[in-house]
Amino acid sequence: MNLLSIVILAIGLAADCFAVSVCKGMTTHQLPWMRVILMALLFGLFQGGMPLLTFFLGIGFAQYITPIDHWIAFVLLAFIGGKMIVESFKGEAEKSSQSFSWLTILTLAFATSIDALAMGIIFVPYPHQIAMAVGIIAATSFVASLAGSSIGFFFGKKFKLNVELIGGIILIGMGTKILIEHLFA
């Protein structure tokens, strides 16, 4: 597998991190940089770690998770999206502290990395490239998450929409898209 293929794969895997980070950035009135960096680190670690996990566990593991990975992603994204929609109707003081909670960040990092779990199989024939691939995937997801949070924060402040509601709908839409793509592929 060449470098360009790995970079394209990394960008594709980072797209979910970017979208989720935009949603989270839009939902806060003051960007908590330590939490944003933590989220970006976790997204990078999970996106890079999942292919590495599958690579080491091998094809046997992938055959068990691949049939249900889309359901896991759907349930987690729909849950977080639903929670955001409910929070969109709460007062500002109630919801601002929960937007970047540890549990939410960890759940989103896991949910967005489930598709990366299957990618480890791609590298089984190329064991000499797994370290480089994991590094590129992790770094791309880290940068995408930082950029997404910043962009979301900027647009959330600029347009004054009910971004928590919009973000929740987007996350549910992402989960539904993942589910439909896998069910009808």
Tab-separated table of N, CA and C in Angstrom, residues 20-164:
chain	number	residue	atom	x	y	z
A	20	VAL	N	-18.079	15.522	13.979
A	20	VAL	CA	-18.467	15.503	15.391
A	20	VAL	C	-17.841	16.688	16.129
A	21	SER	N	-16.598	16.997	15.812
A	21	SER	CA	-15.922	18.123	16.462
A	21	SER	C	-16.570	19.454	16.106
A	22	VAL	N	-17.017	19.595	14.864
A	22	VAL	CA	-17.749	20.804	14.475
A	22	VAL	C	-18.998	20.928	15.346
A	23	CYS	N	-19.728	19.834	15.482
A	23	CYS	CA	-20.946	19.849	16.311
A	23	CYS	C	-20.623	20.233	17.751
A	24	LYS	N	-19.590	19.639	18.322
A	24	LYS	CA	-19.238	19.945	19.712
A	24	LYS	C	-18.753	21.382	19.848
A	25	GLY	N	-17.990	21.865	18.884
A	25	GLY	CA	-17.531	23.251	18.926
A	25	GLY	C	-18.674	24.241	18.856
A	26	MET	N	-19.695	23.897	18.086
A	26	MET	CA	-20.853	24.781	17.931
A	26	MET	C	-21.684	24.878	19.204
A	27	THR	N	-21.578	23.896	20.062
A	27	THR	CA	-22.469	23.830	21.224
A	27	THR	C	-21.929	24.526	22.465
A	28	THR	N	-20.804	25.179	22.360
A	28	THR	CA	-20.232	25.820	23.540
A	28	THR	C	-20.086	27.326	23.327
A	29	HIS	N	-20.228	28.060	24.419
A	29	HIS	CA	-20.109	29.520	24.346
A	29	HIS	C	-18.673	29.974	24.570
A	30	GLN	N	-17.885	29.119	25.195
A	30	GLN	CA	-16.469	29.401	25.399
A	30	GLN	C	-15.744	28.091	25.152
A	31	LEU	N	-14.790	28.103	24.244
A	31	LEU	CA	-14.121	26.873	23.843
A	31	LEU	C	-13.136	26.434	24.932
A	32	PRO	N	-13.409	25.315	25.601
A	32	PRO	CA	-12.510	24.827	26.645
A	32	PRO	C	-11.307	24.112	26.004
A	33	TRP	N	-10.224	24.841	25.784
A	33	TRP	CA	-9.107	24.318	24.993
A	33	TRP	C	-8.533	23.019	25.527
A	34	MET	N	-8.465	22.856	26.833
A	34	MET	CA	-7.929	21.596	27.366
A	34	MET	C	-8.827	20.423	26.968
A	35	ARG	N	-10.138	20.620	27.006
A	35	ARG	CA	-11.067	19.557	26.604
A	35	ARG	C	-11.017	19.337	25.092
A	36	VAL	N	-10.851	20.418	24.332
A	36	VAL	CA	-10.750	20.297	22.872
A	36	VAL	C	-9.506	19.489	22.514
A	37	ILE	N	-8.394	19.782	23.174
A	37	ILE	CA	-7.157	19.033	22.921
A	37	ILE	C	-7.317	17.590	23.375
A	38	LEU	N	-7.951	17.379	24.524
A	38	LEU	CA	-8.215	16.016	24.994
A	38	LEU	C	-9.068	15.259	23.978
A	39	MET	N	-10.113	15.905	23.472
A	39	MET	CA	-10.974	15.258	22.484
A	39	MET	C	-10.170	14.908	21.237
A	40	ALA	N	-9.352	15.836	20.757
A	40	ALA	CA	-8.538	15.580	19.569
A	40	ALA	C	-7.557	14.437	19.821
A	41	LEU	N	-6.946	14.411	20.997
A	41	LEU	CA	-6.028	13.318	21.336
A	41	LEU	C	-6.754	11.975	21.371
A	42	LEU	N	-7.915	11.951	22.017
A	42	LEU	CA	-8.673	10.695	22.084
A	42	LEU	C	-9.144	10.250	20.706
A	43	PHE	N	-9.609	11.194	19.888
A	43	PHE	CA	-10.012	10.834	18.531
A	43	PHE	C	-8.827	10.255	17.773
A	44	GLY	N	-7.663	10.895	17.882
A	44	GLY	CA	-6.471	10.391	17.213
A	44	GLY	C	-6.055	9.024	17.730
A	45	LEU	N	-6.051	8.860	19.060
A	45	LEU	CA	-5.677	7.570	19.650
A	45	LEU	C	-6.639	6.457	19.249
A	46	PHE	N	-7.928	6.737	19.293
A	46	PHE	CA	-8.904	5.715	18.926
A	46	PHE	C	-8.835	5.399	17.431
A	47	GLN	N	-8.754	6.434	16.590
A	47	GLN	CA	-8.703	6.196	15.139
A	47	GLN	C	-7.440	5.424	14.764
A	48	GLY	N	-6.317	5.748	15.384
A	48	GLY	CA	-5.081	5.024	15.110
A	48	GLY	C	-5.021	3.685	15.820
A	49	GLY	N	-5.587	3.632	17.010
A	49	GLY	CA	-5.524	2.407	17.803
A	49	GLY	C	-6.401	1.281	17.301
A	50	MET	N	-7.543	1.615	16.740
A	50	MET	CA	-8.458	0.563	16.269
A	50	MET	C	-7.856	-0.275	15.137
A	51	PRO	N	-7.267	0.330	14.098
A	51	PRO	CA	-6.641	-0.509	13.067
A	51	PRO	C	-5.477	-1.324	13.629
A	52	LEU	N	-4.752	-0.744	14.579
A	52	LEU	CA	-3.645	-1.461	15.199
A	52	LEU	C	-4.162	-2.671	15.972
A	53	LEU	N	-5.247	-2.486	16.697
A	53	LEU	CA	-5.869	-3.583	17.438
A	53	LEU	C	-6.286	-4.709	16.496
A	54	THR	N	-6.966	-4.345	15.421
A	54	THR	CA	-7.414	-5.355	14.460
A	54	THR	C	-6.227	-6.030	13.787
A	55	PHE	N	-5.194	-5.260	13.481
A	55	PHE	CA	-3.993	-5.816	12.860
A	55	PHE	C	-3.393	-6.902	13.748
A	56	PHE	N	-3.280	-6.621	15.047
A	56	PHE	CA	-2.677	-7.597	15.947
A	56	PHE	C	-3.606	-8.761	16.274
A	57	LEU	N	-4.887	-8.499	16.344
A	57	LEU	CA	-5.825	-9.586	16.630
A	57	LEU	C	-6.130	-10.405	15.388
A	58	GLY	N	-5.955	-9.788	14.233
A	58	GLY	CA	-6.082	-10.500	12.976
A	58	GLY	C	-7.488	-10.607	12.446
A	59	ILE	N	-7.579	-11.330	11.389
A	59	ILE	CA	-8.821	-11.476	10.645
A	59	ILE	C	-9.900	-12.148	11.487
A	60	GLY	N	-9.523	-13.042	12.372
A	60	GLY	CA	-10.498	-13.734	13.211
A	60	GLY	C	-11.344	-12.776	14.026
A	61	PHE	N	-10.712	-11.736	14.548
A	61	PHE	CA	-11.439	-10.738	15.332
A	61	PHE	C	-12.376	-9.926	14.445
A	62	ALA	N	-11.890	-9.523	13.300
A	62	ALA	CA	-12.680	-8.672	12.401
A	62	ALA	C	-13.958	-9.363	11.951
A	63	GLN	N	-13.915	-10.673	11.793
A	63	GLN	CA	-15.116	-11.372	11.324
A	63	GLN	C	-16.244	-11.320	12.347
A	64	TYR	N	-15.919	-11.091	13.618
A	64	TYR	CA	-16.956	-10.989	14.642
A	64	TYR	C	-17.504	-9.572	14.783
A	65	ILE	N	-16.641	-8.577	14.637
A	65	ILE	CA	-17.076	-7.198	14.860
A	65	ILE	C	-17.685	-6.570	13.607
A	66	THR	N	-17.202	-6.926	12.431
A	66	THR	CA	-17.674	-6.301	11.194
A	66	THR	C	-19.180	-6.448	10.981
A	67	PRO	N	-19.792	-7.590	11.282
A	67	PRO	CA	-21.241	-7.687	11.064
A	67	PRO	C	-22.083	-6.759	11.947
A	68	ILE	N	-21.521	-6.279	13.060
A	68	ILE	CA	-22.318	-5.428	13.952
A	68	ILE	C	-21.734	-4.031	14.150
A	69	ASP	N	-20.605	-3.721	13.513
A	69	ASP	CA	-19.959	-2.428	13.772
A	69	ASP	C	-20.863	-1.246	13.445
A	70	HIS	N	-21.657	-1.380	12.393
A	70	HIS	CA	-22.556	-0.292	12.001
A	70	HIS	C	-23.663	-0.082	13.041
A	71	TRP	N	-24.110	-1.161	13.673
A	71	TRP	CA	-25.130	-1.037	14.718
A	71	TRP	C	-24.558	-0.340	15.952
A	72	ILE	N	-23.320	-0.683	16.303
A	72	ILE	CA	-22.676	-0.050	17.455
A	72	ILE	C	-22.530	1.449	17.211
A	73	ALA	N	-22.019	1.816	16.034
A	73	ALA	CA	-21.844	3.236	15.695
A	73	ALA	C	-23.186	3.959	15.699
A	74	PHE	N	-24.193	3.331	15.123
A	74	PHE	CA	-25.522	3.949	15.066
A	74	PHE	C	-26.075	4.208	16.465
A	75	VAL	N	-26.030	3.203	17.320
A	75	VAL	CA	-26.586	3.341	18.672
A	75	VAL	C	-25.853	4.435	19.451
A	76	LEU	N	-24.528	4.433	19.395
A	76	LEU	CA	-23.764	5.431	20.143
A	76	LEU	C	-24.006	6.845	19.619
A	77	LEU	N	-23.966	7.019	18.295
A	77	LEU	CA	-24.185	8.353	17.728
A	77	LEU	C	-25.624	8.818	17.939
A	78	ALA	N	-26.580	7.902	17.820
A	78	ALA	CA	-27.981	8.272	18.056
A	78	ALA	C	-28.195	8.643	19.525
A	79	PHE	N	-27.545	7.919	20.426
A	79	PHE	CA	-27.664	8.231	21.852
A	79	PHE	C	-27.105	9.619	22.158
A	80	ILE	N	-25.882	9.887	21.697
A	80	ILE	CA	-25.268	11.200	21.938
A	80	ILE	C	-26.079	12.294	21.246
A	81	GLY	N	-26.530	12.035	20.009
A	81	GLY	CA	-27.352	13.011	19.289
A	81	GLY	C	-28.655	13.290	20.007
A	82	GLY	N	-29.302	12.240	20.490
A	82	GLY	CA	-30.542	12.415	21.246
A	82	GLY	C	-30.314	13.203	22.522
A	83	LYS	N	-29.206	12.917	23.192
A	83	LYS	CA	-28.852	13.656	24.407
A	83	LYS	C	-28.644	15.140	24.087
A	84	MET	N	-27.994	15.426	22.963
A	84	MET	CA	-27.782	16.825	22.565
A	84	MET	C	-29.110	17.519	22.269
A	85	ILE	N	-30.025	16.801	21.633
A	85	ILE	CA	-31.338	17.386	21.324
A	85	ILE	C	-32.082	17.712	22.616
A	86	VAL	N	-32.068	16.787	23.566
A	86	VAL	CA	-32.714	17.038	24.861
A	86	VAL	C	-32.057	18.238	25.545
A	87	GLU	N	-30.718	18.296	25.522
A	87	GLU	CA	-30.005	19.402	26.157
A	87	GLU	C	-30.276	20.735	25.472
A	88	SER	N	-30.657	20.691	24.194
A	88	SER	CA	-30.908	21.944	23.467
A	88	SER	C	-32.106	22.700	24.042
A	89	PHE	N	-32.940	22.008	24.781
A	89	PHE	CA	-34.117	22.645	25.366
A	89	PHE	C	-33.898	23.048	26.829
A	90	LYS	N	-32.700	22.777	27.366
A	90	LYS	CA	-32.374	23.167	28.740
A	90	LYS	C	-31.840	24.591	28.752
A	91	GLY	N	-31.746	25.144	29.935
A	91	GLY	CA	-31.165	26.478	30.103
A	91	GLY	C	-29.670	26.450	29.835
A	92	GLU	N	-29.104	27.599	29.512
A	92	GLU	CA	-27.683	27.709	29.174
A	92	GLU	C	-26.773	27.205	30.291
A	93	ALA	N	-27.064	27.531	31.527
A	93	ALA	CA	-26.204	27.139	32.643
A	93	ALA	C	-26.162	25.629	32.806
A	94	GLU	N	-27.285	24.962	32.532
A	94	GLU	CA	-27.359	23.514	32.691
A	94	GLU	C	-26.527	22.786	31.651
A	95	LYS	N	-26.546	23.258	30.401
A	95	LYS	CA	-25.946	22.475	29.334
A	95	LYS	C	-24.491	22.796	29.044
A	96	SER	N	-23.995	23.956	29.375
A	96	SER	CA	-22.639	24.315	28.990
A	96	SER	C	-21.588	23.428	29.646
A	97	SER	N	-21.813	22.978	30.859
A	97	SER	CA	-20.829	22.161	31.552
A	97	SER	C	-20.794	20.729	31.028
A	98	GLN	N	-21.869	20.272	30.390
A	98	GLN	CA	-21.929	18.892	29.932
A	98	GLN	C	-21.436	18.705	28.507
A	99	SER	N	-21.266	19.779	27.760
A	99	SER	CA	-20.939	19.684	26.349
A	99	SER	C	-19.651	18.920	26.087
A	100	PHE	N	-18.644	19.130	26.918
A	100	PHE	CA	-17.361	18.465	26.739
A	100	PHE	C	-17.037	17.559	27.922
A	101	SER	N	-18.020	16.824	28.434
A	101	SER	CA	-17.764	15.928	29.560
A	101	SER	C	-16.860	14.779	29.109
A	102	TRP	N	-16.132	14.219	30.060
A	102	TRP	CA	-15.220	13.112	29.770
A	102	TRP	C	-15.963	11.939	29.128
A	103	LEU	N	-17.102	11.588	29.685
A	103	LEU	CA	-17.856	10.451	29.162
A	103	LEU	C	-18.325	10.709	27.735
A	104	THR	N	-18.790	11.920	27.460
A	104	THR	CA	-19.234	12.257	26.109
A	104	THR	C	-18.077	12.172	25.129
A	105	ILE	N	-16.936	12.740	25.499
A	105	ILE	CA	-15.767	12.712	24.614
A	105	ILE	C	-15.322	11.277	24.360
A	106	LEU	N	-15.257	10.477	25.400
A	106	LEU	CA	-14.833	9.082	25.260
A	106	LEU	C	-15.804	8.293	24.384
A	107	THR	N	-17.092	8.492	24.591
A	107	THR	CA	-18.102	7.801	23.783
A	107	THR	C	-18.004	8.207	22.321
A	108	LEU	N	-17.832	9.501	22.061
A	108	LEU	CA	-17.708	9.967	20.678
A	108	LEU	C	-16.433	9.446	20.030
A	109	ALA	N	-15.338	9.408	20.779
A	109	ALA	CA	-14.084	8.877	20.235
A	109	ALA	C	-14.256	7.415	19.836
A	110	PHE	N	-14.925	6.650	20.681
A	110	PHE	CA	-15.170	5.244	20.366
A	110	PHE	C	-16.117	5.107	19.176
A	111	ALA	N	-17.214	5.852	19.205
A	111	ALA	CA	-18.230	5.735	18.146
A	111	ALA	C	-17.673	6.105	16.777
A	112	THR	N	-16.848	7.147	16.721
A	112	THR	CA	-16.319	7.565	15.420
A	112	THR	C	-15.192	6.666	14.934
A	113	SER	N	-14.651	5.828	15.810
A	113	SER	CA	-13.516	4.989	15.408
A	113	SER	C	-13.898	3.557	15.060
A	114	ILE	N	-15.162	3.224	15.156
A	114	ILE	CA	-15.561	1.845	14.899
A	114	ILE	C	-15.260	1.438	13.460
A	115	ASP	N	-15.464	2.361	12.508
A	115	ASP	CA	-15.147	2.015	11.123
A	115	ASP	C	-13.646	1.792	10.940
A	116	ALA	N	-12.814	2.433	11.757
A	116	ALA	CA	-11.365	2.243	11.678
A	116	ALA	C	-10.963	0.851	12.158
A	117	LEU	N	-11.814	0.230	12.956
A	117	LEU	CA	-11.530	-1.109	13.464
A	117	LEU	C	-11.344	-2.103	12.325
A	118	ALA	N	-12.185	-1.994	11.317
A	118	ALA	CA	-12.098	-2.912	10.181
A	118	ALA	C	-10.879	-2.643	9.304
A	119	MET	N	-10.325	-1.448	9.385
A	119	MET	CA	-9.215	-1.074	8.509
A	119	MET	C	-7.923	-1.809	8.830
A	120	GLY	N	-7.782	-2.323	10.028
A	120	GLY	CA	-6.568	-3.048	10.387
A	120	GLY	C	-6.322	-4.257	9.508
A	121	ILE	N	-7.384	-4.843	9.007
A	121	ILE	CA	-7.275	-6.010	8.128
A	121	ILE	C	-6.522	-5.657	6.854
A	122	ILE	N	-6.699	-4.434	6.384
A	122	ILE	CA	-6.032	-3.997	5.157
A	122	ILE	C	-4.517	-4.114	5.291
A	123	PHE	N	-4.001	-3.927	6.493
A	123	PHE	CA	-2.555	-3.887	6.691
A	123	PHE	C	-1.939	-5.238	7.049
A	124	VAL	N	-2.744	-6.288	7.180
A	124	VAL	CA	-2.198	-7.608	7.494
A	124	VAL	C	-1.149	-8.034	6.461
A	125	PRO	N	-1.383	-7.828	5.148
A	125	PRO	CA	-0.340	-8.191	4.177
A	125	PRO	C	0.855	-7.225	4.161
A	126	TYR	N	0.752	-6.104	4.855
A	126	TYR	CA	1.807	-5.082	4.848
A	126	TYR	C	2.268	-4.767	6.274
A	127	PRO	N	2.811	-5.733	6.987
A	127	PRO	CA	3.153	-5.487	8.390
A	127	PRO	C	4.198	-4.388	8.582
A	128	HIS	N	5.028	-4.169	7.591
A	128	HIS	CA	6.064	-3.144	7.697
A	128	HIS	C	5.486	-1.722	7.610
A	129	GLN	N	4.220	-1.582	7.224
A	129	GLN	CA	3.612	-0.260	7.069
A	129	GLN	C	2.641	0.110	8.186
A	130	ILE	N	2.383	-0.790	9.101
A	130	ILE	CA	1.348	-0.535	10.100
A	130	ILE	C	1.693	0.656	11.001
A	131	ALA	N	2.949	0.787	11.409
A	131	ALA	CA	3.321	1.902	12.293
A	131	ALA	C	3.125	3.242	11.588
A	132	MET	N	3.568	3.326	10.343
A	132	MET	CA	3.399	4.565	9.583
A	132	MET	C	1.915	4.861	9.377
A	133	ALA	N	1.144	3.856	9.026
A	133	ALA	CA	-0.286	4.045	8.774
A	133	ALA	C	-1.007	4.517	10.032
A	134	VAL	N	-0.718	3.886	11.153
A	134	VAL	CA	-1.349	4.266	12.420
A	134	VAL	C	-0.985	5.704	12.780
A	135	GLY	N	0.270	6.072	12.584
A	135	GLY	CA	0.703	7.440	12.862
A	135	GLY	C	-0.011	8.461	11.995
A	136	ILE	N	-0.134	8.164	10.713
A	136	ILE	CA	-0.810	9.082	9.790
A	136	ILE	C	-2.296	9.181	10.121
A	137	ILE	N	-2.930	8.049	10.391
A	137	ILE	CA	-4.360	8.045	10.734
A	137	ILE	C	-4.597	8.837	12.023
A	138	ALA	N	-3.781	8.590	13.038
A	138	ALA	CA	-3.944	9.283	14.322
A	138	ALA	C	-3.714	10.787	14.171
A	139	ALA	N	-2.658	11.168	13.467
A	139	ALA	CA	-2.348	12.594	13.295
A	139	ALA	C	-3.431	13.306	12.490
A	140	THR	N	-3.922	12.660	11.451
A	140	THR	CA	-4.969	13.260	10.619
A	140	THR	C	-6.243	13.464	11.428
A	141	SER	N	-6.612	12.484	12.227
A	141	SER	CA	-7.815	12.608	13.058
A	141	SER	C	-7.641	13.676	14.127
A	142	PHE	N	-6.445	13.773	14.703
A	142	PHE	CA	-6.148	14.805	15.698
A	142	PHE	C	-6.332	16.197	15.098
A	143	VAL	N	-5.723	16.425	13.942
A	143	VAL	CA	-5.816	17.735	13.278
A	143	VAL	C	-7.258	18.025	12.855
A	144	ALA	N	-7.947	17.015	12.324
A	144	ALA	CA	-9.341	17.202	11.896
A	144	ALA	C	-10.229	17.585	13.074
A	145	SER	N	-9.987	16.982	14.221
A	145	SER	CA	-10.782	17.291	15.408
A	145	SER	C	-10.508	18.709	15.910
A	146	LEU	N	-9.244	19.100	15.961
A	146	LEU	CA	-8.913	20.471	16.375
A	146	LEU	C	-9.538	21.491	15.435
A	147	ALA	N	-9.397	21.245	14.136
A	147	ALA	CA	-9.963	22.165	13.140
A	147	ALA	C	-11.482	22.206	13.249
A	148	GLY	N	-12.102	21.049	13.394
A	148	GLY	CA	-13.558	20.985	13.489
A	148	GLY	C	-14.100	21.727	14.695
A	149	SER	N	-13.452	21.555	15.844
A	149	SER	CA	-13.895	22.262	17.054
A	149	SER	C	-13.795	23.770	16.877
A	150	SER	N	-12.698	24.221	16.295
A	150	SER	CA	-12.496	25.663	16.083
A	150	SER	C	-13.502	26.226	15.095
A	151	ILE	N	-13.706	25.528	14.001
A	151	ILE	CA	-14.666	25.975	12.982
A	151	ILE	C	-16.081	25.982	13.555
A	152	GLY	N	-16.440	24.925	14.260
A	152	GLY	CA	-17.767	24.858	14.876
A	152	GLY	C	-17.990	25.976	15.876
A	153	PHE	N	-16.982	26.256	16.690
A	153	PHE	CA	-17.088	27.332	17.674
A	153	PHE	C	-17.290	28.678	16.980
A	154	PHE	N	-16.520	28.930	15.934
A	154	PHE	CA	-16.624	30.191	15.191
A	154	PHE	C	-18.023	30.362	14.606
A	155	PHE	N	-18.518	29.337	13.919
A	155	PHE	CA	-19.834	29.452	13.291
A	155	PHE	C	-20.967	29.446	14.314
A	156	GLY	N	-20.790	28.734	15.413
A	156	GLY	CA	-21.797	28.733	16.469
A	156	GLY	C	-21.980	30.113	17.077
A	157	LYS	N	-20.885	30.822	17.279
A	157	LYS	CA	-20.965	32.186	17.829
A	157	LYS	C	-21.507	33.166	16.795
A	158	LYS	N	-21.125	32.976	15.551
A	158	LYS	CA	-21.478	33.926	14.498
A	158	LYS	C	-22.960	33.882	14.151
A	159	PHE	N	-23.539	32.706	14.085
A	159	PHE	CA	-24.904	32.585	13.578
A	159	PHE	C	-25.974	32.434	14.652
A	160	LYS	N	-25.611	32.195	15.898
A	160	LYS	CA	-26.555	32.160	17.025
A	160	LYS	C	-27.773	31.264	16.775
A	161	LEU	N	-27.529	30.105	16.230
A	161	LEU	CA	-28.605	29.146	15.995
A	161	LEU	C	-28.720	28.228	17.210
A	162	ASN	N	-29.753	27.416	17.243
A	162	ASN	CA	-29.855	26.395	18.279
A	162	ASN	C	-28.946	25.248	17.837
A	163	VAL	N	-27.645	25.461	18.030
A	163	VAL	CA	-26.658	24.540	17.490
A	163	VAL	C	-26.660	23.192	18.197
A	164	GLU	N	-27.071	23.151	19.431
A	164	GLU	CA	-27.163	21.873	20.140
A	164	GLU	C	-28.196	20.983	19.445
